[in-house]
């Protein structure tokens, strides 16, 4: 696991767009609803590379992406827009 | 050690929005907020919220914002920019707001070359009022007011506002993007940032970014199908790319 995502279950509305773009098939819909009644997305993170495609398409800014330092290079740099490496 | 490489921008408030699941307004808000953060202009930016589903944009974008009457944002932006030339003024408008009731305001603001930035959300319907036909509705598209599909003979053709505006000398930058997949979203971000940078650099004229944006609810599709429809149908009528500048 070179990367990891954290999905904010209370912001998420379960639209499923992140599921359609994750190249590793690492996101599914939870069986537990959130406080607003939506069934949020959940991440397995097993093969996550931290490519951030899910976060870029998410309409609810519900996904935070983490990545190993040593792979903070191309082609990943291209993928995430604000790659300033916020700590 | 894992490093955080993507998170909610600071100019986007930490609250859930009222938008439907899969609605493009949320992506557009985030891209504007990222731009404001990256350009470091939160303290000097004033946004104008429209009438439409994004009427509450001021509850989500953490910058000074005003709310104006339906379609009148470019007129109000004109006054704001002329009296406060050091401020960065942007309007956020839907296709009902900008391409129907506010057609006159946007055309004349562009015609006068007002130094403002317009983010134009084209979702091919009136979302807020229940999915009625907009000027941008595609032919054969079913809406609550075109239950048999839009018919050119009765309701006219989809209105391509960006193409119309691009012929005006006062419009210095017009680009159409689509909030359809991560690659297109990244392009949209670049376009929005460029439109803000032009104003920041005192370029004389109006900049506008049209964003094709999914409305799964009134297209009556799942969010994933809405993206497909946008890529297969909407982009044919509203081709992507830089129309000016
Ligand atoms: C003067 C005036 N006329 C009509 C309305 C009703 N109205 C509210 S929102 C809207 C259309 C909004 O559509 P659009 O701009 O496409 O935004 P969306 O909701 O699709 O995001 C209309 C006609 C109004 N609020 N004020
Ligand atoms: S794209 Fe965002 S809102 Fe939609 S399911 Fe994924 S995390 Fe939730
Ligand atoms: S009705 Fe359409 S435009 Fe309005 S919030 Fe829902 S999906 Fe978005």
CSV table of C-alpha atoms and ligand atoms in Angstrom, one decimal:
chain,number,residue,atom,x,y,z
A,1,UNK,CA,0.0,0.0,0.0
A,2,UNK,CA,1.8,3.0,-1.3
A,3,UNK,CA,-1.1,5.3,-0.7
A,4,UNK,CA,-4.2,5.7,1.4
A,5,UNK,CA,-7.5,7.5,1.2
A,6,UNK,CA,-9.8,8.6,4.0
A,7,UNK,CA,-13.4,9.2,3.1
A,8,UNK,CA,-15.3,11.6,5.3
A,9,UNK,CA,-18.5,9.6,5.7
A,10,UNK,CA,-20.6,12.6,6.8
A,11,UNK,CA,-19.7,14.7,3.7
A,12,UNK,CA,-20.1,11.8,1.3
A,13,UNK,CA,-23.4,11.3,-0.4
A,14,UNK,CA,-22.8,7.9,-1.9
A,15,UNK,CA,-22.9,9.1,-5.5
A,16,UNK,CA,-20.4,6.3,-6.5
A,17,UNK,CA,-18.4,8.4,-8.9
A,18,UNK,CA,-15.2,7.6,-7.0
A,19,UNK,CA,-15.9,3.9,-7.5
A,20,UNK,CA,-16.2,4.4,-11.3
A,21,UNK,CA,-12.7,6.1,-11.5
A,22,UNK,CA,-10.6,4.1,-9.0
A,23,UNK,CA,-8.1,2.2,-11.2
A,24,UNK,CA,-7.6,-0.4,-8.4
A,25,UNK,CA,-11.3,-1.1,-7.7
A,26,UNK,CA,-10.6,-0.2,-4.1
A,27,UNK,CA,-13.8,1.6,-3.2
A,28,UNK,CA,-17.3,0.2,-2.4
A,29,UNK,CA,-20.5,1.5,-0.9
A,30,UNK,CA,-21.0,0.9,2.8
A,31,UNK,CA,-24.1,-0.9,4.1
A,32,UNK,CA,-24.3,1.6,7.0
A,33,UNK,CA,-25.9,4.9,6.3
A,34,UNK,CA,-24.5,8.2,7.5
A,35,UNK,CA,-26.4,10.8,9.6
A,36,UNK,CA,-28.0,12.3,6.5
A,37,UNK,CA,-29.3,8.9,5.3
A,38,UNK,CA,-26.8,8.4,2.5
A,39,UNK,CA,-24.8,5.2,2.1
A,40,UNK,CA,-21.3,6.5,1.9
A,41,UNK,CA,-18.3,5.1,0.0
A,42,UNK,CA,-15.7,3.1,1.9
A,43,UNK,CA,-12.1,2.4,1.0
A,44,UNK,CA,-10.3,-0.9,1.3
A,45,UNK,CA,-6.9,0.8,0.7
A,46,UNK,CA,-5.3,-2.6,-0.1
A,47,UNK,CA,-3.8,-1.6,-3.5
A,48,UNK,CA,-4.2,2.2,-3.2
A,49,UNK,CA,-1.4,4.1,-4.9
A,50,UNK,CA,-2.6,7.5,-3.8
A,51,UNK,CA,-3.3,8.6,-7.4
A,52,UNK,CA,-6.1,10.9,-6.2
A,53,UNK,CA,-8.4,10.3,-9.2
A,54,UNK,CA,-11.2,9.6,-6.7
A,55,UNK,CA,-10.7,12.8,-4.9
A,56,UNK,CA,-10.6,14.9,-8.1
A,57,UNK,CA,-14.0,13.6,-9.3
A,58,UNK,CA,-15.7,13.7,-5.8
A,59,UNK,CA,-18.4,16.4,-5.9
A,60,UNK,CA,-18.4,16.6,-2.2
A,61,UNK,CA,-14.7,17.1,-1.4
A,62,UNK,CA,-15.1,14.0,0.9
A,63,UNK,CA,-11.8,12.3,0.1
A,64,UNK,CA,-8.4,13.0,1.6
A,65,UNK,CA,-5.4,11.3,-0.1
A,66,UNK,CA,-2.1,10.2,1.4
A,67,UNK,CA,0.9,8.9,-0.4
A,68,UNK,CA,4.4,7.5,0.5
A,69,UNK,CA,7.1,10.2,0.2
A,70,UNK,CA,9.3,8.1,-2.1
A,71,UNK,CA,6.8,8.0,-4.8
A,72,UNK,CA,6.1,11.7,-4.8
A,73,UNK,CA,7.3,11.8,-8.4
A,74,UNK,CA,5.9,11.5,-11.9
A,75,UNK,CA,3.4,10.2,-13.0
A,76,UNK,CA,1.7,10.8,-9.7
A,77,UNK,CA,2.6,14.5,-9.7
A,78,UNK,CA,0.4,14.9,-12.7
A,79,UNK,CA,-2.6,13.4,-11.0
A,80,UNK,CA,-3.2,15.5,-7.9
A,81,UNK,CA,-3.7,19.2,-8.4
A,82,UNK,CA,-2.6,20.6,-5.1
A,83,UNK,CA,0.5,18.5,-4.6
A,84,UNK,CA,2.2,21.0,-2.3
A,85,UNK,CA,2.5,18.1,0.2
A,86,UNK,CA,0.4,19.6,3.0
A,87,UNK,CA,1.6,17.9,6.3
B,1,UNK,CA,6.0,8.1,5.9
B,2,UNK,CA,2.6,8.9,4.3
B,3,UNK,CA,2.1,12.6,3.2
B,4,UNK,CA,-1.2,14.2,2.7
B,5,UNK,CA,-1.4,15.1,-1.0
B,6,UNK,CA,-5.0,16.0,-1.5
B,7,UNK,CA,-7.5,17.5,0.9
B,8,UNK,CA,-10.5,19.9,0.9
B,9,UNK,CA,-9.3,23.4,0.0
B,10,UNK,CA,-9.4,26.0,2.8
B,11,UNK,CA,-11.7,28.3,0.9
B,12,UNK,CA,-14.4,25.6,0.9
B,13,UNK,CA,-16.2,25.5,4.2
B,14,UNK,CA,-16.3,22.3,6.2
B,15,UNK,CA,-20.0,21.4,5.9
B,16,UNK,CA,-22.2,19.2,3.8
B,17,UNK,CA,-23.8,20.9,0.8
B,18,UNK,CA,-27.5,20.6,-0.1
B,19,UNK,CA,-26.6,19.5,-3.7
B,20,UNK,CA,-27.9,16.1,-4.9
B,21,UNK,CA,-25.5,13.2,-5.0
B,22,UNK,CA,-23.3,13.4,-8.1
B,23,UNK,CA,-24.2,17.1,-8.8
B,24,UNK,CA,-21.4,19.0,-10.7
B,25,UNK,CA,-21.9,22.2,-8.6
B,26,UNK,CA,-19.8,20.5,-5.8
B,27,UNK,CA,-16.9,19.9,-8.1
B,28,UNK,CA,-17.1,23.5,-9.5
B,29,UNK,CA,-17.1,24.9,-6.0
B,30,UNK,CA,-14.1,22.9,-5.0
B,31,UNK,CA,-12.1,24.0,-8.1
B,32,UNK,CA,-12.9,27.7,-7.4
B,33,UNK,CA,-11.9,27.2,-3.8
B,34,UNK,CA,-8.6,25.5,-4.8
B,35,UNK,CA,-7.9,28.4,-7.2
B,36,UNK,CA,-8.5,31.0,-4.5
B,37,UNK,CA,-6.2,29.2,-2.1
B,38,UNK,CA,-3.5,28.7,-4.7
B,39,UNK,CA,-3.5,32.3,-5.8
B,40,UNK,CA,-3.7,33.5,-2.2
B,41,UNK,CA,-6.6,35.9,-2.9
B,42,UNK,CA,-9.2,34.8,-0.3
B,43,UNK,CA,-9.0,38.2,1.4
B,44,UNK,CA,-9.6,40.2,-1.7
B,45,UNK,CA,-12.1,38.1,-3.6
B,46,UNK,CA,-15.8,38.8,-3.7
B,47,UNK,CA,-18.1,36.2,-5.3
B,48,UNK,CA,-21.6,36.7,-6.6
B,49,UNK,CA,-24.1,33.8,-6.0
B,50,UNK,CA,-26.9,33.3,-8.6
B,51,UNK,CA,-30.5,32.2,-8.4
B,52,UNK,CA,-30.6,28.5,-9.0
B,53,UNK,CA,-29.5,25.4,-7.1
B,54,UNK,CA,-26.3,27.2,-6.3
B,55,UNK,CA,-28.1,30.1,-4.6
B,56,UNK,CA,-26.5,29.1,-1.4
B,57,UNK,CA,-22.9,29.1,-2.8
B,58,UNK,CA,-22.1,31.7,-0.1
B,59,UNK,CA,-22.7,29.1,2.5
B,60,UNK,CA,-20.0,26.9,1.0
B,61,UNK,CA,-17.3,29.2,-0.4
B,62,UNK,CA,-15.4,30.9,2.4
B,63,UNK,CA,-14.9,34.3,0.7
B,64,UNK,CA,-17.0,37.4,0.8
B,65,UNK,CA,-20.1,36.9,-1.3
B,66,UNK,CA,-23.3,38.7,-2.3
B,67,UNK,CA,-26.5,37.3,-3.6
B,68,UNK,CA,-28.2,39.1,-6.5
B,69,UNK,CA,-31.5,38.9,-8.4
B,70,UNK,CA,-31.8,36.2,-11.1
B,71,UNK,CA,-29.4,36.7,-14.0
B,72,UNK,CA,-28.1,40.1,-12.8
B,73,UNK,CA,-24.7,39.0,-11.5
B,74,UNK,CA,-22.7,40.6,-14.4
B,75,UNK,CA,-24.4,43.9,-13.9
B,76,UNK,CA,-23.7,43.9,-10.2
B,77,UNK,CA,-20.2,42.6,-10.8
B,78,UNK,CA,-19.7,45.6,-13.1
B,79,UNK,CA,-20.4,48.1,-10.3
B,80,UNK,CA,-18.4,46.1,-7.8
B,81,UNK,CA,-15.3,46.0,-10.0
B,82,UNK,CA,-15.5,49.6,-11.1
B,83,UNK,CA,-15.8,50.9,-7.6
B,84,UNK,CA,-13.3,48.4,-6.1
B,85,UNK,CA,-10.7,47.8,-8.9
B,86,UNK,CA,-8.3,46.1,-6.5
B,87,UNK,CA,-10.8,43.3,-5.6
B,88,UNK,CA,-11.2,40.1,-7.6
B,89,UNK,CA,-14.8,39.8,-8.6
B,90,UNK,CA,-16.3,36.6,-9.9
B,91,UNK,CA,-19.9,35.5,-10.6
B,92,UNK,CA,-21.1,32.0,-10.5
B,93,UNK,CA,-24.1,31.4,-12.7
B,94,UNK,CA,-26.2,28.5,-14.0
B,95,UNK,CA,-27.6,28.3,-17.5
B,96,UNK,CA,-31.0,29.4,-16.5
B,97,UNK,CA,-29.5,32.4,-14.7
B,98,UNK,CA,-26.9,33.3,-17.4
B,99,UNK,CA,-28.4,32.0,-20.6
B,100,UNK,CA,-32.1,32.7,-20.1
B,101,UNK,CA,-33.2,35.5,-17.7
B,102,UNK,CA,-29.7,37.0,-17.6
B,103,UNK,CA,-28.7,36.9,-21.3
B,104,UNK,CA,-28.8,40.6,-21.7
B,105,UNK,CA,-26.6,41.3,-18.6
B,106,UNK,CA,-23.8,38.8,-19.7
B,107,UNK,CA,-23.8,40.0,-23.3
B,108,UNK,CA,-23.5,43.6,-22.3
B,109,UNK,CA,-20.9,43.0,-19.6
B,110,UNK,CA,-18.8,41.1,-22.1
B,111,UNK,CA,-19.5,43.8,-24.8
B,112,UNK,CA,-18.3,46.5,-22.4
B,113,UNK,CA,-15.2,44.4,-21.6
B,114,UNK,CA,-15.8,44.5,-17.9
B,115,UNK,CA,-12.9,43.1,-15.9
B,116,UNK,CA,-14.7,40.3,-14.2
B,117,UNK,CA,-14.5,36.5,-14.1
B,118,UNK,CA,-17.6,34.4,-14.8
B,119,UNK,CA,-18.0,30.8,-14.0
B,120,UNK,CA,-20.9,29.5,-16.0
B,121,UNK,CA,-22.5,26.2,-15.0
B,122,UNK,CA,-24.3,24.6,-18.0
B,123,UNK,CA,-26.3,21.6,-16.8
B,124,UNK,CA,-28.9,21.9,-19.6
B,125,UNK,CA,-31.9,22.3,-17.3
B,126,UNK,CA,-33.4,24.6,-14.6
B,127,UNK,CA,-32.5,22.4,-11.6
B,128,UNK,CA,-33.8,24.5,-8.7
B,129,UNK,CA,-37.3,24.9,-10.0
B,130,UNK,CA,-37.9,21.3,-10.9
B,131,UNK,CA,-36.1,20.4,-14.2
B,132,UNK,CA,-37.7,22.7,-16.7
B,133,UNK,CA,-36.2,23.2,-20.2
B,134,UNK,CA,-33.4,25.7,-20.3
B,135,UNK,CA,-32.1,27.5,-23.5
B,136,UNK,CA,-29.2,25.0,-23.3
B,137,UNK,CA,-31.4,21.9,-23.2
B,138,UNK,CA,-30.5,19.5,-26.0
B,139,UNK,CA,-32.9,18.5,-28.8
B,140,UNK,CA,-35.0,15.6,-27.8
B,141,UNK,CA,-34.0,16.0,-24.2
B,142,UNK,CA,-37.0,15.3,-21.9
B,143,UNK,CA,-37.6,17.9,-19.3
B,144,UNK,CA,-40.8,18.8,-17.2
B,145,UNK,CA,-41.7,21.4,-19.8
B,146,UNK,CA,-40.7,19.3,-22.9
B,147,UNK,CA,-42.2,15.9,-21.9
B,148,UNK,CA,-41.9,14.7,-25.4
B,149,UNK,CA,-38.4,16.0,-25.8
B,150,UNK,CA,-37.2,19.4,-27.0
B,151,UNK,CA,-38.4,20.0,-30.5
B,152,UNK,CA,-36.5,22.6,-32.6
B,153,UNK,CA,-39.6,23.7,-34.4
B,154,UNK,CA,-41.4,24.6,-31.2
B,155,UNK,CA,-38.6,25.4,-28.6
B,156,UNK,CA,-35.6,26.3,-30.8
B,157,UNK,CA,-32.1,25.0,-30.7
B,158,UNK,CA,-29.7,24.7,-27.8
B,159,UNK,CA,-28.2,28.1,-27.2
B,160,UNK,CA,-24.4,28.3,-27.4
B,161,UNK,CA,-23.7,31.3,-25.3
B,162,UNK,CA,-19.9,30.9,-25.1
B,163,UNK,CA,-19.7,30.9,-28.9
B,164,UNK,CA,-21.8,34.1,-29.0
B,165,UNK,CA,-19.7,35.8,-26.4
B,166,UNK,CA,-16.5,34.8,-28.0
B,167,UNK,CA,-17.1,37.1,-31.0
B,168,UNK,CA,-17.2,40.2,-28.7
B,169,UNK,CA,-13.9,42.1,-28.5
B,170,UNK,CA,-14.6,42.8,-24.8
B,171,UNK,CA,-14.4,39.1,-24.0
B,172,UNK,CA,-10.7,38.2,-23.7
B,173,UNK,CA,-10.9,34.6,-22.6
B,174,UNK,CA,-13.7,32.0,-23.1
B,175,UNK,CA,-13.2,28.3,-22.6
B,176,UNK,CA,-15.6,25.4,-22.3
B,177,UNK,CA,-14.7,22.4,-20.1
B,178,UNK,CA,-16.7,19.4,-18.8
B,179,UNK,CA,-16.9,18.1,-15.2
B,180,UNK,CA,-17.0,14.6,-16.6
B,181,UNK,CA,-13.9,12.7,-15.6
B,182,UNK,CA,-10.7,13.4,-13.6
B,183,UNK,CA,-8.7,14.5,-16.7
B,184,UNK,CA,-11.4,16.9,-17.7
B,185,UNK,CA,-11.8,18.2,-14.1
B,186,UNK,CA,-8.1,18.9,-14.1
B,187,UNK,CA,-8.5,20.9,-17.4
B,188,UNK,CA,-11.4,22.8,-15.9
B,189,UNK,CA,-9.2,23.7,-12.9
B,190,UNK,CA,-6.6,25.1,-15.2
B,191,UNK,CA,-9.1,27.1,-17.1
B,192,UNK,CA,-10.6,28.6,-13.9
B,193,UNK,CA,-7.2,29.4,-12.6
B,194,UNK,CA,-6.3,31.2,-15.9
B,195,UNK,CA,-9.6,33.2,-15.8
B,196,UNK,CA,-8.8,34.4,-12.3
B,197,UNK,CA,-5.2,35.1,-13.1
B,198,UNK,CA,-6.2,37.3,-16.0
B,199,UNK,CA,-8.2,39.5,-13.7
B,200,UNK,CA,-5.4,39.4,-11.1
B,201,UNK,CA,-2.9,40.6,-13.8
B,202,UNK,CA,-5.2,43.4,-14.7
B,203,UNK,CA,-6.0,42.1,-18.2
B,204,UNK,CA,-8.7,44.3,-19.7
B,205,UNK,CA,-11.8,42.4,-20.4
B,206,UNK,CA,-14.2,39.7,-19.3
B,207,UNK,CA,-13.1,36.1,-18.8
B,208,UNK,CA,-15.6,33.2,-18.7
B,209,UNK,CA,-15.3,29.5,-18.1
B,210,UNK,CA,-18.3,27.4,-19.1
B,211,UNK,CA,-18.5,24.1,-17.2
B,212,UNK,CA,-20.7,21.3,-18.6
B,213,UNK,CA,-22.0,19.9,-15.3
B,214,UNK,CA,-24.1,16.9,-14.5
B,215,UNK,CA,-27.6,17.2,-13.0
B,216,UNK,CA,-28.4,13.5,-12.4
B,217,UNK,CA,-31.7,14.4,-10.7
B,218,UNK,CA,-33.3,16.2,-13.6
B,219,UNK,CA,-31.6,14.2,-16.3
B,220,UNK,CA,-33.2,11.4,-14.4
B,221,UNK,CA,-30.1,9.2,-14.4
B,222,UNK,CA,-27.7,7.8,-11.9
B,223,UNK,CA,-24.6,9.9,-11.4
B,224,UNK,CA,-22.5,7.5,-13.4
B,225,UNK,CA,-25.0,7.5,-16.3
B,226,UNK,CA,-25.2,11.3,-16.2
B,227,UNK,CA,-21.4,11.4,-16.8
B,228,UNK,CA,-21.8,9.1,-19.8
B,229,UNK,CA,-24.6,11.2,-21.2
B,230,UNK,CA,-22.5,14.3,-20.9
B,231,UNK,CA,-19.6,12.7,-22.7
B,232,UNK,CA,-21.7,11.0,-25.4
B,233,UNK,CA,-24.4,13.6,-26.1
B,234,UNK,CA,-23.8,17.0,-24.5
B,235,UNK,CA,-20.2,17.5,-25.7
B,236,UNK,CA,-21.4,17.0,-29.3
B,237,UNK,CA,-23.6,20.1,-29.0
B,238,UNK,CA,-21.2,22.0,-26.7
B,239,UNK,CA,-17.7,21.2,-27.9
B,240,UNK,CA,-15.0,21.6,-25.4
B,241,UNK,CA,-12.0,23.9,-25.8
B,242,UNK,CA,-10.8,27.4,-25.8
B,243,UNK,CA,-13.1,29.6,-27.8
B,244,UNK,CA,-11.2,32.9,-27.2
B,245,UNK,CA,-7.9,34.0,-25.7
C,1,LIG,C1,-36.9,36.9,-11.3
C,1,LIG,C2,-37.1,35.4,-11.2
C,1,LIG,N1,-37.6,34.6,-12.1
C,1,LIG,C3,-37.7,33.3,-12.0
C,1,LIG,C4,-37.3,32.7,-10.9
C,1,LIG,C5,-37.4,31.2,-10.7
C,1,LIG,N2,-36.2,30.5,-10.8
C,1,LIG,C6,-35.5,30.1,-9.8
C,1,LIG,S1,-34.1,29.2,-10.2
C,1,LIG,C7,-34.5,29.3,-11.8
C,1,LIG,C8,-33.6,28.6,-12.9
C,1,LIG,C9,-32.3,28.1,-12.4
C,1,LIG,O1,-31.7,27.4,-13.3
C,1,LIG,P1,-30.1,27.4,-13.6
C,1,LIG,O2,-29.6,28.8,-13.6
C,1,LIG,O3,-29.8,26.5,-14.8
C,1,LIG,O4,-29.5,26.7,-12.2
C,1,LIG,P2,-29.6,25.2,-11.7
C,1,LIG,O5,-30.7,25.3,-10.7
C,1,LIG,O6,-29.8,24.3,-12.8
C,1,LIG,O7,-28.2,25.1,-11.0
C,1,LIG,C10,-35.7,30.0,-12.0
C,1,LIG,C11,-36.3,30.2,-13.3
C,1,LIG,C12,-36.7,33.5,-9.8
C,1,LIG,N3,-36.2,33.0,-8.7
C,1,LIG,N4,-36.6,34.8,-10.0
C,2,LIG,S1,-17.4,10.6,-5.1
C,2,LIG,FE1,-17.4,11.5,-3.1
C,2,LIG,S2,-19.5,11.8,-2.5
C,2,LIG,FE2,-19.5,10.4,-4.2
C,2,LIG,S3,-19.4,8.3,-3.3
C,2,LIG,FE3,-17.3,8.9,-3.6
C,2,LIG,S4,-16.6,9.9,-1.7
C,2,LIG,FE4,-18.9,9.8,-1.7
C,3,LIG,S1,-31.3,19.5,-9.1
C,3,LIG,FE1,-29.5,19.2,-10.4
C,3,LIG,S2,-28.3,21.1,-10.3
C,3,LIG,FE2,-29.7,21.1,-8.6
C,3,LIG,S3,-28.6,20.2,-6.9
C,3,LIG,FE3,-29.7,18.5,-7.8
C,3,LIG,S4,-28.3,17.6,-9.4
C,3,LIG,FE4,-27.5,19.7,-8.8
